[in-house]
Amino acid sequence: MPQEHYDVAIIGAGPGGYVAAIRAAQKGFKTICIDKWVNKQNQSTLGGTCLNVGCIPSKALLDSSEVYAKLKSIGEHGIQVENIQVDIEKMMARKDKIVSSLTKGIESLFKANQVVWRSGQAKLVSPTEIKISSETITASHIILAPGSLPISIPHLSFDDKTIVDSTGALEFPNLPKKLGIIGAGFIGLELGSVWNRLGSEVTILEAQAEFLPMVDRQLADIAYKEFTKQGIRILLGTQVVKASSTKTGVQVLYQKGQKEEKLEVDKLVVAAGRRPYSEHIAESTSGLKIDKKGFIEVDQHCRTSLPNVYAIGDVVRGPMLAHKASEEAIAVIDTLTTGHGHVNYSAIPSVVYTHPEIAWVGKREEELKLEGIEYKVGTFPFAANGRAKAMNESVGLVKILGDKTTDKLLGLHVIGPFASELVHQGVIAMEFGASVEDLQLIIFAHPTLSEAVHEAALSADERAIHRVNKGLGVRG
Ligand code: FAD
Ligand code: NAI
């Protein structure tokens, strides 16, 4: 049988791979996308980690649990709701329905764009060949997008019932009374919030002494206070060394300083980070370079060590985020079609979807200090924002960092209501090379949360209206 030949072949159909496939097909390339994902109903599905067990199901549960938490405090609005109950089975079914409709949506997009979808495990054999089971296909250009997997901790094995990874924590059939989580990162805090809101006693064990080191300190401190107030126990500087299932749950052993301590929980979620999933992506004879940590080596255009072979998403350097994977996908196809593809790695937004949400783009104050960049800071608290007050959401602030000499916007950090949406004002501004003054001169509708961005920009030059400015002679 003659080998099938494609212009573009992609391994992996997560937000990296499926976006690359659609864009390649839109550009007229004969495109195939191969993925081995099989869901719990034993069906092959598209969408990878993000759609099946990541971004989407976690946000579905975050929203459901948030509605529940809000209803419990709705009395302040003068609304009486009695006998509020949670039906976890129904909540999970809603989440599964959302996942299914979105993964089916990608299927339709593949059909509409004439992307060939092949289910199965694929392996790069050479710069032009991919093996899928016993079949080999050839392609002029190959894109590797195999994603990542949860890191496992030595002396601690998953049993898929009591000791689970994030996927298991999205599937608990009932409420764990005591829930332990290893890692106070993105997953630990988001899934910890879900189960805490639903009524679990959540303890998060975090090895690092500093809480959320990737977040601007001022915001991280507010977050720590808020999460603790919500009843999430966060034990910093605690390194989990062992955990084992017992008759009643899980016993966790952790090191705190010189001391070894124990924690008994009903379920334990391991959210200790993710690692690139590269071990089965290529034959060792293919010549593909993979670094010591398992990342496929690429240059700034996602070109691997092999000609016409690209790698994108979680399997290459940079943040493990869906939108970063998708942007790399677009950039690679742009490179194939025009010779120029580009990802602005300095303007990738990050969001932790807790309550309050935390979102940022650009540099943190600590980074600017380390880099010796002279900067100015403007902050504005949601407590002084009319819309936030009307929403009963006055915790948090917007923080803007600008270059002291050039006035260029260097970072926008938000903790508070709809931070995940507000941060994009900073992303757009930074992409357009805006100055802090540009943000000051724009008209923002009243009353909106966005006004806090405006006021934070004004505050950087001590010109905020709805707060007392520090200095004198503030007229600009
Ligand atoms: P993946 O989505 O992991 O897709 C890789 C695909 O490749 C998989 O479908 C896999 O089956 C397939 N594959 C691998 N090897 C082979 C092979 N040899 N042959 C065939 N197929 C193969 N990011 C955000 O930006 N926002 C969020 O809110 C967010 N929430 C998350 C919540 C959780 C619980 C988790 C776990 C992750 C979350 N992420 C989030 C991270 C996000 O899911 C990843 O950054 C994103 O999925 C990476 O996309 P990717 O295409 O590189 O890989
Ligand atoms: P993470 O890197 O965000 O956090 C892992 C935490 O576990 C770290 O703080 C680490 O110090 C801690 N840890 C590691 N080993 C430990 C041990 N033995 N004992 C105690 N603590 C230990 O990783 P996480 O939360 O697993 O998420 C993986 C990635 O997935 C994220 O980095 C992010 O890129 C992506 N993600 C993004 C989300 C978003 O955009 N909202 C949501 C969820 C995941």
CSV table of C-alpha atoms in Angstrom, one decimal, residues 129-434:
chain,number,residue,atom,x,y,z
A,129,GLU,CA,8.0,10.1,8.7
A,130,ILE,CA,5.5,9.3,11.4
A,131,LYS,CA,4.6,5.8,12.6
A,132,ILE,CA,1.0,5.2,13.7
A,133,SER,CA,0.7,1.6,15.0
A,134,SER,CA,1.9,-0.5,12.1
A,135,GLU,CA,1.3,2.2,9.5
A,136,THR,CA,3.8,4.9,8.4
A,137,ILE,CA,2.8,8.2,6.9
A,138,THR,CA,5.0,10.9,5.4
A,139,ALA,CA,4.8,14.7,5.7
A,140,SER,CA,6.6,17.7,4.4
A,141,HIS,CA,6.2,19.5,7.8
A,142,ILE,CA,5.7,17.9,11.2
A,143,ILE,CA,4.5,19.6,14.4
A,144,LEU,CA,5.0,17.9,17.7
A,145,ALA,CA,2.4,18.9,20.4
A,146,PRO,CA,2.3,16.0,22.9
A,147,GLY,CA,1.7,18.2,25.9
A,148,SER,CA,2.6,17.4,29.5
A,149,LEU,CA,1.8,15.0,32.4
A,150,PRO,CA,1.5,15.5,36.2
A,151,ILE,CA,4.8,15.1,38.0
A,152,SER,CA,4.8,12.2,40.4
A,153,ILE,CA,6.6,12.3,43.7
A,154,PRO,CA,8.9,9.5,44.8
A,155,HIS,CA,7.5,7.2,47.5
A,156,LEU,CA,4.0,8.2,46.6
A,157,SER,CA,2.0,6.3,44.0
A,158,PHE,CA,-1.4,7.2,42.6
A,159,ASP,CA,-4.1,4.6,43.3
A,160,ASP,CA,-6.8,6.6,41.4
A,161,LYS,CA,-9.1,6.3,44.4
A,162,THR,CA,-7.6,8.0,47.4
A,163,ILE,CA,-4.3,9.4,46.0
A,164,VAL,CA,-5.1,11.1,42.8
A,165,ASP,CA,-3.8,13.7,40.3
A,166,SER,CA,-5.8,16.7,39.1
A,167,THR,CA,-7.9,14.4,36.8
A,168,GLY,CA,-9.0,12.4,39.8
A,169,ALA,CA,-9.8,15.6,41.7
A,170,LEU,CA,-12.2,16.6,38.9
A,171,GLU,CA,-14.1,13.3,39.4
A,172,PHE,CA,-14.6,12.8,43.1
A,173,PRO,CA,-18.1,11.1,43.3
A,174,ASN,CA,-18.8,12.6,46.7
A,175,LEU,CA,-17.4,15.2,49.1
A,176,PRO,CA,-14.2,14.2,50.8
A,177,LYS,CA,-14.5,15.4,54.4
A,178,LYS,CA,-10.7,16.0,54.7
A,179,LEU,CA,-8.8,16.8,51.5
A,180,GLY,CA,-5.1,17.0,51.4
A,181,ILE,CA,-3.4,18.7,48.4
A,182,ILE,CA,0.3,18.6,47.6
A,183,GLY,CA,1.3,21.9,45.9
A,184,ALA,CA,-0.1,25.4,46.3
A,185,GLY,CA,0.3,26.2,42.6
A,186,PHE,CA,-2.3,26.8,40.0
A,187,ILE,CA,-4.0,23.4,40.3
A,188,GLY,CA,-3.7,23.1,44.1
A,189,LEU,CA,-5.4,26.5,44.6
A,190,GLU,CA,-8.1,26.1,41.9
A,191,LEU,CA,-9.2,22.6,42.8
A,192,GLY,CA,-8.6,23.3,46.5
A,193,SER,CA,-11.1,26.2,46.1
A,194,VAL,CA,-13.6,24.0,44.4
A,195,TRP,CA,-13.7,21.4,47.2
A,196,ASN,CA,-13.3,23.9,50.0
A,197,ARG,CA,-16.4,25.8,48.7
A,198,LEU,CA,-18.4,22.6,48.6
A,199,GLY,CA,-17.5,21.8,52.2
A,200,SER,CA,-14.3,19.8,52.4
A,201,GLU,CA,-11.7,20.7,55.0
A,202,VAL,CA,-8.8,21.5,52.7
A,203,THR,CA,-5.1,21.4,53.7
A,204,ILE,CA,-2.5,22.4,51.1
A,205,LEU,CA,1.1,21.3,51.7
A,206,GLU,CA,3.6,23.5,49.9
A,207,ALA,CA,7.3,22.9,49.8
A,208,GLN,CA,8.3,26.5,49.1
A,209,ALA,CA,8.4,29.0,52.0
A,210,GLU,CA,7.1,31.8,49.8
A,211,PHE,CA,3.4,31.7,48.7
A,212,LEU,CA,2.8,32.0,45.0
A,213,PRO,CA,6.4,33.1,44.0
A,214,MET,CA,5.3,33.8,40.4
A,215,VAL,CA,2.8,36.4,41.6
A,216,ASP,CA,3.7,40.0,42.6
A,217,ARG,CA,4.2,39.9,46.4
A,218,GLN,CA,1.6,42.6,47.2
A,219,LEU,CA,-1.1,40.5,45.4
A,220,ALA,CA,0.2,37.1,46.8
A,221,ASP,CA,-0.1,38.5,50.3
A,222,ILE,CA,-3.7,39.5,49.7
A,223,ALA,CA,-4.4,36.1,48.2
A,224,TYR,CA,-2.9,34.2,51.1
A,225,LYS,CA,-5.0,36.2,53.6
A,226,GLU,CA,-8.2,35.6,51.6
A,227,PHE,CA,-7.7,31.9,51.0
A,228,THR,CA,-7.0,31.4,54.7
A,229,LYS,CA,-10.1,33.4,55.6
A,230,GLN,CA,-12.1,31.1,53.3
A,231,GLY,CA,-10.9,28.2,55.5
A,232,ILE,CA,-8.2,26.7,53.2
A,233,ARG,CA,-5.2,25.7,55.4
A,234,ILE,CA,-2.0,26.4,53.5
A,235,LEU,CA,1.1,25.0,55.2
A,236,LEU,CA,4.2,26.7,53.6
A,237,GLY,CA,7.7,25.2,53.8
A,238,THR,CA,6.3,21.6,54.0
A,239,GLN,CA,7.9,19.0,51.8
A,240,VAL,CA,5.8,15.9,51.4
A,241,VAL,CA,8.1,12.9,51.5
A,242,LYS,CA,5.7,10.0,51.5
A,243,ALA,CA,2.0,9.1,51.5
A,244,SER,CA,0.2,5.8,51.7
A,245,SER,CA,-3.3,4.6,51.6
A,246,THR,CA,-4.7,3.4,54.8
A,247,LYS,CA,-8.0,1.6,55.6
A,248,THR,CA,-9.7,4.9,56.3
A,249,GLY,CA,-7.9,7.3,53.8
A,250,VAL,CA,-4.4,8.5,53.3
A,251,GLN,CA,-1.5,9.1,55.7
A,252,VAL,CA,0.8,11.9,54.5
A,253,LEU,CA,4.3,12.3,55.9
A,254,TYR,CA,5.9,15.7,55.4
A,255,GLN,CA,9.1,17.5,56.5
A,256,LYS,CA,8.8,21.0,58.0
A,257,GLY,CA,12.2,22.3,58.8
A,258,GLN,CA,14.0,19.5,60.6
A,259,LYS,CA,10.7,18.0,61.9
A,260,GLU,CA,8.8,15.2,60.3
A,261,GLU,CA,5.0,15.5,60.7
A,262,LYS,CA,1.9,13.5,59.7
A,263,LEU,CA,-1.4,14.4,58.2
A,264,GLU,CA,-4.5,12.1,57.9
A,265,VAL,CA,-6.9,12.9,55.1
A,266,ASP,CA,-9.6,11.1,53.2
A,267,LYS,CA,-8.2,11.9,49.8
A,268,LEU,CA,-4.9,13.3,48.6
A,269,VAL,CA,-4.5,15.3,45.4
A,270,VAL,CA,-1.0,15.5,44.0
A,271,ALA,CA,-0.6,18.9,42.2
A,272,ALA,CA,3.2,19.2,42.3
A,273,GLY,CA,3.7,20.5,38.8
A,274,ARG,CA,3.6,19.0,35.3
A,275,ARG,CA,6.4,17.7,33.1
A,276,PRO,CA,6.8,17.6,29.3
A,277,TYR,CA,5.5,14.4,27.8
A,278,SER,CA,8.3,13.6,25.4
A,279,GLU,CA,9.4,10.1,26.2
A,280,HIS,CA,7.4,8.4,23.5
A,281,ILE,CA,7.3,11.1,20.9
A,282,ALA,CA,10.3,10.1,18.7
A,283,GLU,CA,12.4,7.1,17.9
A,284,SER,CA,15.8,7.5,19.6
A,285,THR,CA,17.3,7.2,16.1
A,286,SER,CA,15.3,10.2,14.8
A,287,GLY,CA,17.9,12.7,16.1
A,288,LEU,CA,15.3,14.9,17.9
A,289,LYS,CA,17.0,16.8,20.7
A,290,ILE,CA,15.3,16.6,24.1
A,291,ASP,CA,16.9,18.3,27.1
A,292,LYS,CA,17.5,16.8,30.5
A,293,LYS,CA,14.1,17.9,31.9
A,294,GLY,CA,12.3,16.3,28.9
A,295,PHE,CA,11.6,19.5,27.0
A,296,ILE,CA,12.0,19.2,23.2
A,297,GLU,CA,14.7,21.7,22.3
A,298,VAL,CA,13.4,24.5,20.1
A,299,ASP,CA,14.6,28.0,18.9
A,300,GLN,CA,12.4,31.1,19.2
A,301,HIS,CA,10.4,30.0,16.1
A,302,CYS,CA,9.7,26.5,17.7
A,303,ARG,CA,12.1,24.8,15.2
A,304,THR,CA,13.5,21.6,16.6
A,305,SER,CA,16.9,20.2,15.9
A,306,LEU,CA,15.4,18.4,12.8
A,307,PRO,CA,14.7,20.2,9.6
A,308,ASN,CA,10.9,20.9,9.0
A,309,VAL,CA,10.0,19.5,12.4
A,310,TYR,CA,8.5,22.0,14.9
A,311,ALA,CA,7.4,21.5,18.6
A,312,ILE,CA,4.9,23.7,20.5
A,313,GLY,CA,3.0,23.9,23.7
A,314,ASP,CA,3.7,22.3,27.1
A,315,VAL,CA,6.5,20.1,25.6
A,316,VAL,CA,8.7,23.1,24.9
A,317,ARG,CA,10.1,25.9,27.1
A,318,GLY,CA,7.9,28.7,28.5
A,319,PRO,CA,4.8,28.7,30.6
A,320,MET,CA,2.5,25.6,30.4
A,321,LEU,CA,-0.6,27.5,29.3
A,322,ALA,CA,-3.2,26.7,26.7
A,323,HIS,CA,-3.1,30.1,25.1
A,324,LYS,CA,0.7,30.0,24.8
A,325,ALA,CA,0.4,26.6,23.0
A,326,SER,CA,-2.2,28.0,20.6
A,327,GLU,CA,-0.2,31.1,19.8
A,328,GLU,CA,2.9,29.0,19.1
A,329,ALA,CA,0.7,26.9,16.8
A,330,ILE,CA,-0.4,30.0,14.8
A,331,ALA,CA,3.2,31.3,14.7
A,332,VAL,CA,4.5,28.0,13.3
A,333,ILE,CA,1.9,28.0,10.5
A,334,ASP,CA,2.7,31.6,9.8
A,335,THR,CA,6.3,30.6,9.5
A,336,LEU,CA,5.4,27.9,7.0
A,337,THR,CA,3.3,30.2,4.9
A,338,THR,CA,5.1,33.6,5.1
A,339,GLY,CA,8.5,32.8,6.7
A,340,HIS,CA,7.6,35.0,9.7
A,341,GLY,CA,5.9,33.7,12.8
A,342,HIS,CA,5.9,35.5,16.1
A,343,VAL,CA,5.0,35.0,19.7
A,344,ASN,CA,5.4,37.8,22.2
A,345,TYR,CA,6.5,35.8,25.2
A,346,SER,CA,6.7,39.0,27.3
A,347,ALA,CA,3.0,39.7,27.0
A,348,ILE,CA,1.4,36.3,27.9
A,349,PRO,CA,-1.3,36.7,30.5
A,350,SER,CA,-1.5,34.3,33.5
A,351,VAL,CA,-4.6,33.8,35.6
A,352,VAL,CA,-5.4,31.8,38.8
A,353,TYR,CA,-9.1,31.3,38.7
A,354,THR,CA,-9.6,31.4,42.5
A,355,HIS,CA,-11.8,33.8,44.4
A,356,PRO,CA,-10.5,36.5,44.3
A,357,GLU,CA,-9.1,35.8,40.8
A,358,ILE,CA,-5.4,36.7,40.3
A,359,ALA,CA,-4.2,37.8,36.9
A,360,TRP,CA,-1.1,39.4,35.6
A,361,VAL,CA,0.9,40.3,32.5
A,362,GLY,CA,4.4,41.7,32.3
A,363,LYS,CA,6.9,42.2,35.1
A,364,ARG,CA,6.4,42.0,38.8
A,365,GLU,CA,7.8,44.6,41.1
A,366,GLU,CA,10.3,42.1,42.5
A,367,GLU,CA,11.6,41.4,38.9
A,368,LEU,CA,12.0,45.1,38.1
A,369,LYS,CA,14.0,45.6,41.3
A,370,LEU,CA,16.3,42.6,40.5
A,371,GLU,CA,16.8,43.9,37.0
A,372,GLY,CA,17.6,47.4,38.2
A,373,ILE,CA,14.9,49.0,36.2
A,374,GLU,CA,13.6,52.3,37.6
A,375,TYR,CA,9.9,52.0,37.8
A,376,LYS,CA,6.8,53.8,39.2
A,377,VAL,CA,3.8,52.1,40.8
A,378,GLY,CA,0.1,52.9,40.7
A,379,THR,CA,-2.4,50.9,42.7
A,380,PHE,CA,-6.1,51.2,43.1
A,381,PRO,CA,-8.2,49.2,45.5
A,382,PHE,CA,-11.6,47.7,44.5
A,383,ALA,CA,-12.8,48.9,47.9
A,384,ALA,CA,-12.9,52.4,46.3
A,385,ASN,CA,-14.6,51.2,43.1
A,386,GLY,CA,-18.3,51.8,42.9
A,387,ARG,CA,-19.1,48.8,40.8
A,388,ALA,CA,-17.1,46.4,42.9
A,389,LYS,CA,-18.9,47.7,46.0
A,390,ALA,CA,-22.3,47.2,44.3
A,391,MET,CA,-21.2,43.6,43.5
A,392,ASN,CA,-20.0,42.9,47.1
A,393,GLU,CA,-16.6,42.3,45.6
A,394,SER,CA,-14.4,44.9,47.2
A,395,VAL,CA,-11.4,42.8,48.0
A,396,GLY,CA,-8.3,43.3,45.9
A,397,LEU,CA,-6.6,45.9,43.8
A,398,VAL,CA,-5.2,46.8,40.4
A,399,LYS,CA,-1.5,47.5,40.3
A,400,ILE,CA,0.3,49.1,37.4
A,401,LEU,CA,4.0,49.3,36.9
A,402,GLY,CA,5.6,51.7,34.5
A,403,ASP,CA,9.1,52.7,33.4
A,404,LYS,CA,10.1,55.8,35.4
A,405,THR,CA,12.0,57.3,32.5
A,406,THR,CA,10.0,56.3,29.4
A,407,ASP,CA,6.6,55.9,31.0
A,408,LYS,CA,6.2,52.5,29.1
A,409,LEU,CA,3.8,50.1,30.7
A,410,LEU,CA,5.8,47.2,32.2
A,411,GLY,CA,3.2,45.2,34.0
A,412,LEU,CA,-0.5,45.0,35.1
A,413,HIS,CA,-1.5,42.9,38.0
A,414,VAL,CA,-5.0,42.4,39.3
A,415,ILE,CA,-6.5,40.6,42.2
A,416,GLY,CA,-10.2,40.9,42.5
A,417,PRO,CA,-13.5,40.5,40.6
A,418,PHE,CA,-13.1,39.5,36.9
A,419,ALA,CA,-9.3,39.9,37.1
A,420,SER,CA,-9.1,37.3,34.3
A,421,GLU,CA,-10.9,39.8,32.1
A,422,LEU,CA,-9.4,43.0,33.3
A,423,VAL,CA,-5.9,41.8,32.7
A,424,HIS,CA,-6.4,41.9,29.0
A,425,GLN,CA,-6.5,45.7,29.1
A,426,GLY,CA,-2.8,45.4,30.1
A,427,VAL,CA,-2.1,42.8,27.5
A,428,ILE,CA,-3.6,45.0,24.7
A,429,ALA,CA,-1.8,48.1,26.0
A,430,MET,CA,1.5,46.3,26.2
A,431,GLU,CA,1.1,44.8,22.7
A,432,PHE,CA,0.6,48.3,21.4
A,433,GLY,CA,3.6,49.6,23.4
A,434,ALA,CA,1.4,51.9,25.4
